[in-house]
PDB file of C-alpha atoms and ligand atoms in Angstrom:
ATOM      1  CA  MET X1481      -4.116   1.541  69.315  1.00 51.00           C
ATOM      2  CA  ASN X1482      -5.616  -1.444  67.888  1.00 55.00           C
ATOM      3  CA  ILE X1483      -9.238  -0.971  66.958  1.00 66.00           C
ATOM      4  CA  LYS X1484     -11.316  -1.452  63.921  1.00 72.00           C
ATOM      5  CA  TRP X1485     -13.329   1.694  63.462  1.00 68.00           C
ATOM      6  CA  ASN X1486     -16.739   2.158  62.053  1.00 76.00           C
ATOM      7  CA  ALA X1487     -15.469   4.972  60.394  1.00 74.00           C
ATOM      8  CA  ASP X1488     -18.868   6.180  58.651  1.00 77.00           C
ATOM      9  CA  LYS X1489     -20.602   6.252  61.846  1.00 79.00           C
ATOM     10  CA  TYR X1490     -17.766   7.920  63.714  1.00 75.00           C
ATOM     11  CA  THR X1491     -17.702  10.673  61.252  1.00 75.00           C
ATOM     12  CA  LYS X1492     -21.610  11.133  61.311  1.00 78.00           C
ATOM     13  CA  ASP X1493     -22.454  10.512  64.967  1.00 79.00           C
ATOM     14  CA  PHE X1494     -19.291  11.444  66.825  1.00 80.00           C
ATOM     15  CA  SER X1495     -18.293  14.767  65.159  1.00 81.00           C
ATOM     16  CA  PHE X1496     -18.046  16.314  68.837  1.00 82.00           C
ATOM     17  CA  VAL X1497     -14.729  14.752  68.932  1.00 80.00           C
ATOM     18  CA  HIS X1498     -13.182  16.995  66.483  1.00 81.00           C
ATOM     19  CA  GLN X1499     -15.349  19.996  67.111  1.00 85.00           C
ATOM     20  CA  TYR X1500     -14.012  19.969  70.684  1.00 88.00           C
ATOM     21  CA  GLY X1501     -10.507  19.724  69.318  1.00 88.00           C
ATOM     22  CA  ASN X1502     -10.653  23.186  67.671  1.00 89.00           C
ATOM     23  CA  ASP X1503     -10.238  24.644  71.159  1.00 93.00           C
ATOM     24  CA  VAL X1504      -7.112  22.691  71.631  1.00 96.00           C
ATOM     25  CA  ALA X1505      -5.725  23.867  68.419  1.00 96.00           C
ATOM     26  CA  GLU X1506      -5.961  27.496  69.700  1.00 96.00           C
ATOM     27  CA  LEU X1507      -2.986  26.649  71.948  1.00 97.00           C
ATOM     28  CA  ILE X1508      -0.634  26.163  68.933  1.00 98.00           C
ATOM     29  CA  ASP X1509       1.341  29.365  68.642  1.00 97.00           C
ATOM     30  CA  CYS X1510       3.063  29.050  65.500  1.00 97.00           C
ATOM     31  CA  GLU X1511       3.625  31.392  62.437  1.00 97.00           C
ATOM     32  CA  ARG X1512       1.464  30.610  59.275  1.00 96.00           C
ATOM     33  CA  ARG X1513       3.185  28.183  57.039  1.00 97.00           C
ATOM     34  CA  SER X1514       4.775  26.385  59.926  1.00 98.00           C
ATOM     35  CA  THR X1515       4.500  22.662  59.604  1.00 98.00           C
ATOM     36  CA  VAL X1516       2.163  20.809  62.009  1.00 98.00           C
ATOM     37  CA  ILE X1517       1.575  17.091  62.463  1.00 98.00           C
ATOM     38  CA  ASP X1518      -1.769  16.123  63.462  1.00 98.00           C
ATOM     39  CA  LEU X1519      -1.065  12.834  65.415  1.00 98.00           C
ATOM     40  CA  GLY X1520      -3.754  10.217  65.405  1.00 97.00           C
ATOM     41  CA  CYS X1521      -5.815  12.453  62.958  1.00 97.00           C
ATOM     42  CA  GLY X1522      -8.662  10.032  62.280  1.00 94.00           C
ATOM     43  CA  ASN X1523     -10.866  11.200  59.592  1.00 93.00           C
ATOM     44  CA  GLY X1524      -8.883  14.413  59.088  1.00 96.00           C
ATOM     45  CA  ALA X1525     -11.411  16.943  60.131  1.00 95.00           C
ATOM     46  CA  LEU X1526      -9.019  18.606  62.457  1.00 96.00           C
ATOM     47  CA  THR X1527      -6.043  18.258  60.216  1.00 98.00           C
ATOM     48  CA  HIS X1528      -8.306  20.470  57.763  1.00 97.00           C
ATOM     49  CA  GLN X1529      -8.977  22.917  60.459  1.00 96.00           C
ATOM     50  CA  LEU X1530      -5.184  23.152  61.187  1.00 97.00           C
ATOM     51  CA  LYS X1531      -4.648  23.813  57.468  1.00 98.00           C
ATOM     52  CA  SER X1532      -7.347  26.572  57.396  1.00 97.00           C
ATOM     53  CA  LYS X1533      -5.331  28.411  60.034  1.00 96.00           C
ATOM     54  CA  GLY X1534      -2.602  28.521  57.381  1.00 97.00           C
ATOM     55  CA  PHE X1535      -0.293  25.753  58.695  1.00 98.00           C
ATOM     56  CA  ASN X1536       1.321  23.178  56.397  1.00 98.00           C
ATOM     57  CA  VAL X1537      -0.176  19.692  57.831  1.00 98.00           C
ATOM     58  CA  ILE X1538       0.458  16.394  57.926  1.00 98.00           C
ATOM     59  CA  GLY X1539      -1.958  13.759  59.253  1.00 98.00           C
ATOM     60  CA  VAL X1540      -0.762  10.601  60.912  1.00 98.00           C
ATOM     61  CA  ASP X1541      -3.007   7.723  61.853  1.00 97.00           C
ATOM     62  CA  ASP X1542      -2.742   3.848  61.863  1.00 96.00           C
ATOM     63  CA  SER X1543      -6.528   3.245  60.778  1.00 94.00           C
ATOM     64  CA  GLU X1544      -6.874   2.534  57.129  1.00 94.00           C
ATOM     65  CA  GLU X1545     -10.625   2.947  57.362  1.00 92.00           C
ATOM     66  CA  LEU X1546     -10.361   6.537  58.857  1.00 92.00           C
ATOM     67  CA  LEU X1547      -7.498   7.438  56.576  1.00 96.00           C
ATOM     68  CA  CYS X1548      -9.497   6.504  53.544  1.00 95.00           C
ATOM     69  CA  ILE X1549     -12.272   8.868  54.576  1.00 93.00           C
ATOM     70  CA  ALA X1550      -9.590  11.577  55.359  1.00 96.00           C
ATOM     71  CA  ARG X1551      -7.921  11.233  51.997  1.00 98.00           C
ATOM     72  CA  SER X1552     -11.202  11.187  50.061  1.00 96.00           C
ATOM     73  CA  ASN X1553     -12.529  14.301  52.037  1.00 95.00           C
ATOM     74  CA  TYR X1554      -9.195  16.309  51.836  1.00 97.00           C
ATOM     75  CA  PRO X1555      -7.178  15.116  48.910  1.00 98.00           C
ATOM     76  CA  ASP X1556      -4.881  18.243  49.127  1.00 97.00           C
ATOM     77  CA  ILE X1557      -3.522  17.150  52.514  1.00 98.00           C
ATOM     78  CA  ASP X1558      -0.860  14.615  53.078  1.00 97.00           C
ATOM     79  CA  PHE X1559      -1.766  11.752  55.142  1.00 98.00           C
ATOM     80  CA  ILE X1560       0.704   9.174  56.488  1.00 97.00           C
ATOM     81  CA  LYS X1561      -0.254   5.763  57.843  1.00 98.00           C
ATOM     82  CA  ALA X1562       1.918   5.127  61.029  1.00 98.00           C
ATOM     83  CA  ASP X1563       1.507   3.829  64.552  1.00 98.00           C
ATOM     84  CA  ALA X1564       2.010   6.945  66.941  1.00 98.00           C
ATOM     85  CA  THR X1565       4.323   4.923  69.189  1.00 98.00           C
ATOM     86  CA  ASP X1566       6.701   4.080  66.294  1.00 97.00           C
ATOM     87  CA  PHE X1567       6.925   6.735  63.733  1.00 97.00           C
ATOM     88  CA  ALA X1568       9.582   9.154  62.077  1.00 96.00           C
ATOM     89  CA  ILE X1569       9.078  12.044  59.961  1.00 95.00           C
ATOM     90  CA  GLU X1570      11.901  12.945  57.541  1.00 92.00           C
ATOM     91  CA  LYS X1571      12.134  16.917  58.253  1.00 95.00           C
ATOM     92  CA  ALA X1572      11.464  17.984  61.665  1.00 98.00           C
ATOM     93  CA  VAL X1573       8.291  19.979  62.293  1.00 98.00           C
ATOM     94  CA  ASP X1574       7.417  22.975  64.318  1.00 98.00           C
ATOM     95  CA  ALA X1575       4.546  21.461  66.232  1.00 98.00           C
ATOM     96  CA  VAL X1576       2.797  18.206  66.975  1.00 98.00           C
ATOM     97  CA  PHE X1577      -0.969  18.376  67.823  1.00 98.00           C
ATOM     98  CA  SER X1578      -3.205  15.542  69.051  1.00 98.00           C
ATOM     99  CA  ASN X1579      -6.682  15.401  70.147  1.00 97.00           C
ATOM    100  CA  ALA X1580      -8.448  12.452  71.844  1.00 96.00           C
ATOM    101  CA  VAL X1581      -6.041   9.972  70.808  1.00 97.00           C
ATOM    102  CA  PHE X1582      -3.459   9.146  73.815  1.00 98.00           C
ATOM    103  CA  HIS X1583      -5.992   7.283  75.978  1.00 98.00           C
ATOM    104  CA  TRP X1584      -5.976   4.572  73.318  1.00 96.00           C
ATOM    105  CA  ILE X1585      -2.257   4.003  73.900  1.00 97.00           C
ATOM    106  CA  ASP X1586      -1.242   1.602  76.577  1.00 97.00           C
ATOM    107  CA  LYS X1587       0.574   3.124  79.539  1.00 97.00           C
ATOM    108  CA  GLU X1588       3.711   1.043  78.848  1.00 98.00           C
ATOM    109  CA  LYS X1589       3.816   2.559  75.280  1.00 98.00           C
ATOM    110  CA  GLN X1590       3.422   6.134  76.222  1.00 98.00           C
ATOM    111  CA  SER X1591       7.205   6.747  76.551  1.00 98.00           C
ATOM    112  CA  SER X1592       7.890   5.433  73.028  1.00 98.00           C
ATOM    113  CA  MET X1593       5.125   7.696  71.651  1.00 98.00           C
ATOM    114  CA  LEU X1594       6.536  10.601  73.521  1.00 98.00           C
ATOM    115  CA  SER X1595      10.084   9.944  72.294  1.00 98.00           C
ATOM    116  CA  CYS X1596       8.678   9.731  68.588  1.00 98.00           C
ATOM    117  CA  VAL X1597       7.125  13.095  69.051  1.00 98.00           C
ATOM    118  CA  TYR X1598      10.348  14.675  70.512  1.00 98.00           C
ATOM    119  CA  ASN X1599      12.404  13.357  67.799  1.00 98.00           C
ATOM    120  CA  THR X1600      10.032  14.753  65.203  1.00 98.00           C
ATOM    121  CA  LEU X1601      10.162  18.285  66.540  1.00 98.00           C
ATOM    122  CA  LYS X1602      12.684  21.081  65.848  1.00 98.00           C
ATOM    123  CA  ASP X1603      14.278  22.614  68.683  1.00 98.00           C
ATOM    124  CA  ASN X1604      11.763  24.969  70.447  1.00 98.00           C
ATOM    125  CA  GLY X1605       8.941  22.947  68.753  1.00 98.00           C
ATOM    126  CA  GLN X1606       5.509  22.838  70.379  1.00 98.00           C
ATOM    127  CA  PHE X1607       3.549  19.901  71.560  1.00 98.00           C
ATOM    128  CA  VAL X1608      -0.095  20.511  72.158  1.00 98.00           C
ATOM    129  CA  PHE X1609      -2.347  17.785  73.113  1.00 98.00           C
ATOM    130  CA  GLU X1610      -5.654  16.605  74.932  1.00 98.00           C
ATOM    131  CA  PHE X1611      -7.005  13.432  75.829  1.00 98.00           C
ATOM    132  CA  GLY X1612      -9.037  11.512  78.411  1.00 98.00           C
ATOM    133  CA  GLY X1613      -7.541  12.484  81.876  1.00 98.00           C
ATOM    134  CA  TYR X1614      -7.877  11.016  85.149  1.00 98.00           C
ATOM    135  CA  GLY X1615     -11.356  10.050  86.122  1.00 98.00           C
ATOM    136  CA  ASN X1616     -12.602  10.163  82.405  1.00 98.00           C
ATOM    137  CA  ASN X1617     -15.878   8.320  81.960  1.00 98.00           C
ATOM    138  CA  ALA X1618     -15.622   7.077  85.555  1.00 98.00           C
ATOM    139  CA  LEU X1619     -19.407   6.592  85.929  1.00 98.00           C
ATOM    140  CA  ILE X1620     -19.687   4.758  82.474  1.00 98.00           C
ATOM    141  CA  HIS X1621     -16.843   2.536  83.324  1.00 98.00           C
ATOM    142  CA  GLU X1622     -18.299   1.747  86.726  1.00 98.00           C
ATOM    143  CA  GLY X1623     -21.732   0.974  85.114  1.00 98.00           C
ATOM    144  CA  LEU X1624     -20.174  -1.301  82.599  1.00 98.00           C
ATOM    145  CA  LYS X1625     -18.050  -3.104  85.248  1.00 98.00           C
ATOM    146  CA  ASP X1626     -21.317  -3.769  87.359  1.00 98.00           C
ATOM    147  CA  ALA X1627     -23.212  -5.020  84.135  1.00 98.00           C
ATOM    148  CA  PHE X1628     -20.293  -7.442  83.470  1.00 98.00           C
ATOM    149  CA  GLN X1629     -20.339  -8.774  86.749  1.00 97.00           C
ATOM    150  CA  GLU X1630     -24.135  -9.190  86.744  1.00 97.00           C
ATOM    151  CA  TYR X1631     -23.636 -11.619  83.776  1.00 97.00           C
ATOM    152  CA  GLY X1632     -20.419 -13.387  85.325  1.00 97.00           C
ATOM    153  CA  TYR X1633     -17.861 -11.640  83.450  1.00 97.00           C
ATOM    154  CA  SER X1634     -15.077  -9.509  84.764  1.00 97.00           C
ATOM    155  CA  TYR X1635     -14.345  -5.889  83.169  1.00 97.00           C
ATOM    156  CA  GLU X1636     -11.063  -4.462  82.436  1.00 95.00           C
ATOM    157  CA  MET X1637     -11.151  -0.784  81.638  1.00 95.00           C
ATOM    158  CA  PRO X1638      -9.138  -0.566  78.259  1.00 95.00           C
ATOM    159  CA  PHE X1639      -8.106   3.136  78.468  1.00 98.00           C
ATOM    160  CA  TYR X1640      -5.175   5.218  79.899  1.00 98.00           C
ATOM    161  CA  PHE X1641      -6.463   8.245  81.946  1.00 98.00           C
ATOM    162  CA  PRO X1642      -3.484   9.767  83.824  1.00 98.00           C
ATOM    163  CA  THR X1643      -3.500  12.557  86.363  1.00 98.00           C
ATOM    164  CA  ILE X1644      -1.302  15.626  85.394  1.00 98.00           C
ATOM    165  CA  GLY X1645       1.356  14.769  87.671  1.00 98.00           C
ATOM    166  CA  GLU X1646       1.866  11.332  86.132  1.00 98.00           C
ATOM    167  CA  TYR X1647       1.848  12.649  82.458  1.00 98.00           C
ATOM    168  CA  ALA X1648       3.885  15.782  83.041  1.00 98.00           C
ATOM    169  CA  SER X1649       6.567  13.460  84.480  1.00 98.00           C
ATOM    170  CA  LEU X1650       6.463  11.061  81.599  1.00 98.00           C
ATOM    171  CA  ALA X1651       6.664  14.131  79.119  1.00 98.00           C
ATOM    172  CA  GLU X1652       9.626  15.489  81.277  1.00 98.00           C
ATOM    173  CA  GLN X1653      11.547  12.172  81.157  1.00 98.00           C
ATOM    174  CA  ALA X1654      11.044  12.126  77.359  1.00 98.00           C
ATOM    175  CA  GLY X1655      12.917  15.508  77.349  1.00 98.00           C
ATOM    176  CA  PHE X1656       9.866  17.920  77.085  1.00 98.00           C
ATOM    177  CA  GLN X1657       9.508  21.100  79.178  1.00 98.00           C
ATOM    178  CA  VAL X1658       5.677  21.275  80.222  1.00 98.00           C
ATOM    179  CA  ARG X1659       4.642  24.890  80.391  1.00 98.00           C
ATOM    180  CA  TYR X1660       0.724  24.357  80.651  1.00 98.00           C
ATOM    181  CA  ALA X1661      -1.337  21.746  81.942  1.00 98.00           C
ATOM    182  CA  ALA X1662      -4.939  21.448  83.031  1.00 98.00           C
ATOM    183  CA  LEU X1663      -7.468  18.570  84.001  1.00 98.00           C
ATOM    184  CA  PHE X1664     -11.191  19.454  83.746  1.00 98.00           C
ATOM    185  CA  SER X1665     -14.528  18.083  83.556  1.00 98.00           C
ATOM    186  CA  ARG X1666     -16.370  18.273  80.207  1.00 97.00           C
ATOM    187  CA  PRO X1667     -19.879  16.586  80.234  1.00 96.00           C
ATOM    188  CA  THR X1668     -20.476  15.914  76.699  1.00 96.00           C
ATOM    189  CA  GLU X1669     -23.842  15.501  75.060  1.00 95.00           C
ATOM    190  CA  LEU X1670     -24.259  12.337  73.033  1.00 96.00           C
ATOM    191  CA  LYS X1671     -26.487  11.955  69.916  1.00 94.00           C
ATOM    192  CA  GLY X1672     -29.919  10.434  69.913  1.00 93.00           C
ATOM    193  CA  GLU X1673     -32.058   8.497  72.272  1.00 93.00           C
ATOM    194  CA  ASN X1674     -29.712   5.550  72.559  1.00 94.00           C
ATOM    195  CA  GLY X1675     -26.739   7.962  72.916  1.00 96.00           C
ATOM    196  CA  LEU X1676     -24.794   5.944  75.542  1.00 97.00           C
ATOM    197  CA  ARG X1677     -25.576   2.497  74.133  1.00 96.00           C
ATOM    198  CA  ASP X1678     -24.124   3.703  70.721  1.00 94.00           C
ATOM    199  CA  TRP X1679     -21.103   5.323  72.344  1.00 95.00           C
ATOM    200  CA  ILE X1680     -20.422   2.031  74.066  1.00 96.00           C
ATOM    201  CA  ASP X1681     -20.688   0.209  70.714  1.00 93.00           C
ATOM    202  CA  MET X1682     -18.424   2.659  69.062  1.00 91.00           C
ATOM    203  CA  PHE X1683     -15.621   2.943  71.658  1.00 94.00           C
ATOM    204  CA  VAL X1684     -15.643   0.075  73.958  1.00 96.00           C
ATOM    205  CA  LYS X1685     -14.713  -2.962  72.198  1.00 94.00           C
ATOM    206  CA  ALA X1686     -11.698  -4.930  73.877  1.00 94.00           C
ATOM    207  CA  PRO X1687     -13.613  -5.911  76.863  1.00 96.00           C
ATOM    208  CA  PHE X1688     -16.477  -7.692  74.971  1.00 96.00           C
ATOM    209  CA  HIS X1689     -13.871  -9.944  73.305  1.00 94.00           C
ATOM    210  CA  LEU X1690     -14.030 -11.915  76.461  1.00 93.00           C
ATOM    211  CA  VAL X1691     -17.846 -12.150  76.284  1.00 95.00           C
ATOM    212  CA  ALA X1692     -18.352 -15.552  74.580  1.00 91.00           C
ATOM    213  CA  ASP X1693     -21.915 -15.321  74.022  1.00 95.00           C
ATOM    214  CA  PRO X1694     -23.265 -12.530  71.801  1.00 95.00           C
ATOM    215  CA  GLU X1695     -26.426 -12.237  73.579  1.00 97.00           C
ATOM    216  CA  ASP X1696     -24.749 -11.714  76.821  1.00 97.00           C
ATOM    217  CA  ALA X1697     -23.004  -8.841  75.171  1.00 97.00           C
ATOM    218  CA  GLU X1698     -26.170  -7.114  74.023  1.00 96.00           C
ATOM    219  CA  SER X1699     -27.665  -7.694  77.500  1.00 97.00           C
ATOM    220  CA  ILE X1700     -24.617  -6.148  79.344  1.00 97.00           C
ATOM    221  CA  LYS X1701     -24.796  -2.990  77.156  1.00 97.00           C
ATOM    222  CA  THR X1702     -28.656  -2.756  77.748  1.00 96.00           C
ATOM    223  CA  LEU X1703     -28.168  -3.236  81.483  1.00 97.00           C
ATOM    224  CA  ALA X1704     -25.440  -0.679  81.750  1.00 98.00           C
ATOM    225  CA  ALA X1705     -27.516   1.918  79.847  1.00 97.00           C
ATOM    226  CA  GLN X1706     -30.569   1.211  81.897  1.00 97.00           C
ATOM    227  CA  ASN X1707     -28.586   1.538  85.205  1.00 97.00           C
ATOM    228  CA  LEU X1708     -26.867   4.701  84.119  1.00 98.00           C
ATOM    229  CA  LYS X1709     -29.928   6.500  82.791  1.00 97.00           C
ATOM    230  CA  PRO X1710     -30.691   8.127  86.080  1.00 97.00           C
ATOM    231  CA  VAL X1711     -27.242   9.710  86.413  1.00 97.00           C
ATOM    232  CA  LEU X1712     -26.289  10.377  82.795  1.00 98.00           C
ATOM    233  CA  CYS X1713     -29.606  11.135  80.925  1.00 97.00           C
ATOM    234  CA  ARG X1714     -31.331  14.538  81.592  1.00 96.00           C
ATOM    235  CA  LYS X1715     -34.547  15.362  79.830  1.00 94.00           C
ATOM    236  CA  GLY X1716     -33.873  12.677  77.239  1.00 94.00           C
ATOM    237  CA  LYS X1717     -30.527  13.890  76.605  1.00 97.00           C
ATOM    238  CA  TRP X1718     -27.415  11.756  77.302  1.00 97.00           C
ATOM    239  CA  PHE X1719     -24.422  13.131  78.655  1.00 97.00           C
ATOM    240  CA  ALA X1720     -21.005  11.489  78.936  1.00 97.00           C
ATOM    241  CA  ASP X1721     -18.832  12.324  81.997  1.00 98.00           C
ATOM    242  CA  TYR X1722     -15.757  13.261  80.176  1.00 97.00           C
ATOM    243  CA  VAL X1723     -12.689  14.518  81.886  1.00 98.00           C
ATOM    244  CA  ARG X1724      -9.858  15.951  79.759  1.00 98.00           C
ATOM    245  CA  ILE X1725      -6.120  16.378  80.254  1.00 98.00           C
ATOM    246  CA  ARG X1726      -4.703  19.083  78.184  1.00 98.00           C
ATOM    247  CA  MET X1727      -1.053  20.179  77.886  1.00 98.00           C
ATOM    248  CA  LYS X1728       1.302  22.392  76.106  1.00 98.00           C
ATOM    249  CA  ALA X1729       5.091  21.057  76.314  1.00 98.00           C
ATOM    250  CA  TYR X1730       8.292  22.335  74.379  1.00 98.00           C
ATOM    251  CA  LYS X1731      11.413  20.533  73.172  1.00 98.00           C
ATOM    252  CA  PRO X1732      14.004  22.745  74.757  1.00 97.00           C
TER     253      PRO X1732
HETATM  254  C1  BEZ K 559     -12.306  10.216  75.159  1.00 90.05           C
HETATM  255  O1  BEZ K 559     -12.206  11.149  74.155  1.00 90.05           O
HETATM  256  O2  BEZ K 559     -11.900  10.680  76.232  1.00 90.05           O
HETATM  257  C2  BEZ K 559     -12.582   8.915  74.967  1.00 90.05           C
HETATM  258  C3  BEZ K 559     -13.434   8.423  73.944  1.00 90.05           C
HETATM  259  C4  BEZ K 559     -13.649   7.066  73.753  1.00 90.05           C
HETATM  260  C5  BEZ K 559     -13.358   6.184  74.567  1.00 90.05           C
HETATM  261  C6  BEZ K 559     -12.456   6.775  75.595  1.00 90.05           C
HETATM  262  C7  BEZ K 559     -12.077   7.972  75.767  1.00 90.05           C
END
């Protein structure tokens, strides 16, 4: 996950990311004072929610910008800077939780991440997570691809959105027992009249590194938003076509 976050804007305008994560956290079935890691904790909002449920929490993230906000907002929580695909925690924990993170990790690195999580858990420890599943933002990425092509560039979708079958197999190969899995659509309202344009600015970075002319980059974003307006904007409100994959697995 190699992205430089606009941490303030992320915290202000994309709070739905952690708000939706509250539902995922409900799947954690541990006693109060159990230790739970929030993997890819970002600004720490969900780590804080987990703490409010009575868990001892540790936030892990690789973004200095987001950790800075997390530490300043929640000084009583332990936050560790580490890469999700290469981390170790001294004392085994009861659960690892993650929301909206794993699609940022390349497919080739998913197994390393799953092994790190496995090694971090106690026996019978729980692994509860949700991220972008197969078909996530398909309309948005199709729209971006068309706009890139219009300006003579090619578009490579920079995220990993697996099916349940693919991801459950990866988790099983890492040693987990998958006991619950779901893939579901979750149209998500975006903030403001430039909702989609702002979303692209916030989240779609890598493909634009290949666009040499900054004016072309701006035009591509404008064209994509314009072309997607009839399908993703209703009564002035933008909705992103999110699809979630959600799982609960155990270390046997
Ligand atoms: C997601 O949460 O599914 C997501 C957000 C931004 C970019 C890609 C996926």
